[in-house]
Each structure stands twice: as structure tokens, then as C-alpha cells.
Amino acid sequence: SIETLLRDAGCSNGWSDVYQVRSFHTNLDSDAFFTMVAKIKEKCGENHRPIWTAVGVDKLGLEGMKVEIEVEAILPIASSK
């Protein structure tokens, strides 16, 4: 869903436009955490490494949530005509 949100916001390069990732996890030692890290690295590509902060938390906003991800991206400058 992050890719869809980036595209809808106007980031035509998807994950390549992302410069910062913040993720909040209820268990930083889980296999799910390491799988997510690998998937995001795969999406960003070998030559793009956004700043990433991962934070362990006791609980998230909704019951049963295990991870929350925030990304910040650079929007392309719209050309004026």
C-alpha cells in the first residue's frame, strides 16, 4: 500500500523518491521485522538507502497492530506552462 500512496501523492519513482523511513514495532526481534527490512531494501534498490529509524514500542494505535510505517518522500517539481 505504500507504493500506491507514493504514486497517488505524485512520486513517479516510487521508493526511489523516499528519503526517510520510520517504523514502529511491537517486537523488533521477530522474523516479521527482518522480513520487512529485507522487502523494503529490495523495493528501494541496491543504490538507494533512505534514512531508517526503527523503534520498539509496547503497543500501537489499534489492537493487534504489530507495525506502523511512516515514509517521507521528495515530490517532483511540477513544470509550469
PDB file of C-alpha atoms in Angstrom:
ATOM      1  CA  SER A   1       0.000   0.000   0.000  1.00  0.00           C
ATOM      2  CA  ILE A   2       2.963   2.363   0.474  1.00  0.00           C
ATOM      3  CA  GLU A   3       3.740   2.165  -3.243  1.00  0.00           C
ATOM      4  CA  THR A   4       0.127   3.072  -4.061  1.00  0.00           C
ATOM      5  CA  LEU A   5       0.212   6.016  -1.649  1.00  0.00           C
ATOM      6  CA  LEU A   6       3.509   7.263  -3.097  1.00  0.00           C
ATOM      7  CA  ARG A   7       2.129   7.067  -6.637  1.00  0.00           C
ATOM      8  CA  ASP A   8      -1.133   8.790  -5.629  1.00  0.00           C
ATOM      9  CA  ALA A   9       0.899  11.581  -3.999  1.00  0.00           C
ATOM     10  CA  GLY A  10       2.804  12.151  -7.238  1.00  0.00           C
ATOM     11  CA  CYS A  11       6.034  10.253  -6.560  1.00  0.00           C
ATOM     12  CA  SER A  12       6.530   8.762 -10.007  1.00  0.00           C
ATOM     13  CA  ASN A  13       9.727   6.959  -8.933  1.00  0.00           C
ATOM     14  CA  GLY A  14       8.070   5.124  -6.010  1.00  0.00           C
ATOM     15  CA  TRP A  15      10.538   4.044  -3.341  1.00  0.00           C
ATOM     16  CA  SER A  16      13.367   5.901  -5.118  1.00  0.00           C
ATOM     17  CA  ASP A  17      11.714   9.157  -4.012  1.00  0.00           C
ATOM     18  CA  VAL A  18      11.704   8.096  -0.340  1.00  0.00           C
ATOM     19  CA  TYR A  19      14.405   9.728   1.777  1.00  0.00           C
ATOM     20  CA  GLN A  20      13.261   8.731   5.270  1.00  0.00           C
ATOM     21  CA  VAL A  21      11.502   5.724   6.837  1.00  0.00           C
ATOM     22  CA  ARG A  22      10.305   5.444  10.422  1.00  0.00           C
ATOM     23  CA  SER A  23       8.880   2.168  11.630  1.00  0.00           C
ATOM     24  CA  PHE A  24       7.382   1.301  14.987  1.00  0.00           C
ATOM     25  CA  HIS A  25       7.331  -2.370  16.051  1.00  0.00           C
ATOM     26  CA  THR A  26       5.885  -4.309  18.948  1.00  0.00           C
ATOM     27  CA  ASN A  27       8.653  -6.919  18.516  1.00  0.00           C
ATOM     28  CA  LEU A  28      11.995  -5.939  16.962  1.00  0.00           C
ATOM     29  CA  ASP A  29      13.304  -9.498  17.316  1.00  0.00           C
ATOM     30  CA  SER A  30      10.595 -11.159  15.220  1.00  0.00           C
ATOM     31  CA  ASP A  31      11.006 -12.805  11.833  1.00  0.00           C
ATOM     32  CA  ALA A  32       8.356 -10.385  10.548  1.00  0.00           C
ATOM     33  CA  PHE A  33      10.647  -7.434  11.336  1.00  0.00           C
ATOM     34  CA  PHE A  34      13.599  -8.910   9.447  1.00  0.00           C
ATOM     35  CA  THR A  35      11.352  -9.869   6.515  1.00  0.00           C
ATOM     36  CA  MET A  36      10.000  -6.313   6.334  1.00  0.00           C
ATOM     37  CA  VAL A  37      13.532  -4.860   6.377  1.00  0.00           C
ATOM     38  CA  ALA A  38      14.568  -7.155   3.520  1.00  0.00           C
ATOM     39  CA  LYS A  39      11.450  -6.295   1.466  1.00  0.00           C
ATOM     40  CA  ILE A  40      11.919  -2.541   1.853  1.00  0.00           C
ATOM     41  CA  LYS A  41      15.606  -2.816   0.949  1.00  0.00           C
ATOM     42  CA  GLU A  42      14.554  -4.801  -2.130  1.00  0.00           C
ATOM     43  CA  LYS A  43      11.980  -2.139  -3.100  1.00  0.00           C
ATOM     44  CA  CYS A  44      14.497   0.697  -2.653  1.00  0.00           C
ATOM     45  CA  GLY A  45      17.175  -0.987  -4.722  1.00  0.00           C
ATOM     46  CA  GLU A  46      20.867  -1.516  -4.069  1.00  0.00           C
ATOM     47  CA  ASN A  47      21.940   2.073  -4.682  1.00  0.00           C
ATOM     48  CA  HIS A  48      19.242   3.849  -2.666  1.00  0.00           C
ATOM     49  CA  ARG A  49      19.326   3.821   1.117  1.00  0.00           C
ATOM     50  CA  PRO A  50      16.895   6.189   2.824  1.00  0.00           C
ATOM     51  CA  ILE A  51      17.464   7.116   6.453  1.00  0.00           C
ATOM     52  CA  TRP A  52      15.651   4.489   8.534  1.00  0.00           C
ATOM     53  CA  THR A  53      14.737   4.627  12.197  1.00  0.00           C
ATOM     54  CA  ALA A  54      13.130   1.547  13.764  1.00  0.00           C
ATOM     55  CA  VAL A  55      11.586   1.952  17.204  1.00  0.00           C
ATOM     56  CA  GLY A  56      10.372  -0.762  19.563  1.00  0.00           C
ATOM     57  CA  VAL A  57       7.083   0.059  21.298  1.00  0.00           C
ATOM     58  CA  ASP A  58       4.781  -1.717  23.741  1.00  0.00           C
ATOM     59  CA  LYS A  59       1.575  -1.013  21.785  1.00  0.00           C
ATOM     60  CA  LEU A  60       0.376   0.669  18.623  1.00  0.00           C
ATOM     61  CA  GLY A  61      -2.823   2.586  17.877  1.00  0.00           C
ATOM     62  CA  LEU A  62      -5.132  -0.323  17.133  1.00  0.00           C
ATOM     63  CA  GLU A  63      -5.481  -3.631  18.968  1.00  0.00           C
ATOM     64  CA  GLY A  64      -3.424  -6.328  17.248  1.00  0.00           C
ATOM     65  CA  MET A  65      -1.232  -3.969  15.209  1.00  0.00           C
ATOM     66  CA  LYS A  66       2.377  -5.135  15.076  1.00  0.00           C
ATOM     67  CA  VAL A  67       3.988  -2.491  12.866  1.00  0.00           C
ATOM     68  CA  GLU A  68       3.394   1.074  11.719  1.00  0.00           C
ATOM     69  CA  ILE A  69       5.459   2.592   8.917  1.00  0.00           C
ATOM     70  CA  GLU A  70       5.912   6.257   8.003  1.00  0.00           C
ATOM     71  CA  VAL A  71       7.775   7.363   4.895  1.00  0.00           C
ATOM     72  CA  GLU A  72       8.812  10.793   3.668  1.00  0.00           C
ATOM     73  CA  ALA A  73       9.490  11.354   0.005  1.00  0.00           C
ATOM     74  CA  ILE A  74      10.547  14.119  -2.331  1.00  0.00           C
ATOM     75  CA  LEU A  75       7.831  15.162  -4.736  1.00  0.00           C
ATOM     76  CA  PRO A  76       8.939  16.037  -8.241  1.00  0.00           C
ATOM     77  CA  ILE A  77       8.688  19.725  -9.141  1.00  0.00           C
ATOM     78  CA  ALA A  78       5.697  20.348 -11.375  1.00  0.00           C
ATOM     79  CA  SER A  79       6.561  22.181 -14.563  1.00  0.00           C
ATOM     80  CA  SER A  80       4.680  25.422 -15.110  1.00  0.00           C
ATOM     81  CA  LYS A  81       3.447  26.301 -18.583  1.00  0.00           C
TER      82      LYS A  81
END
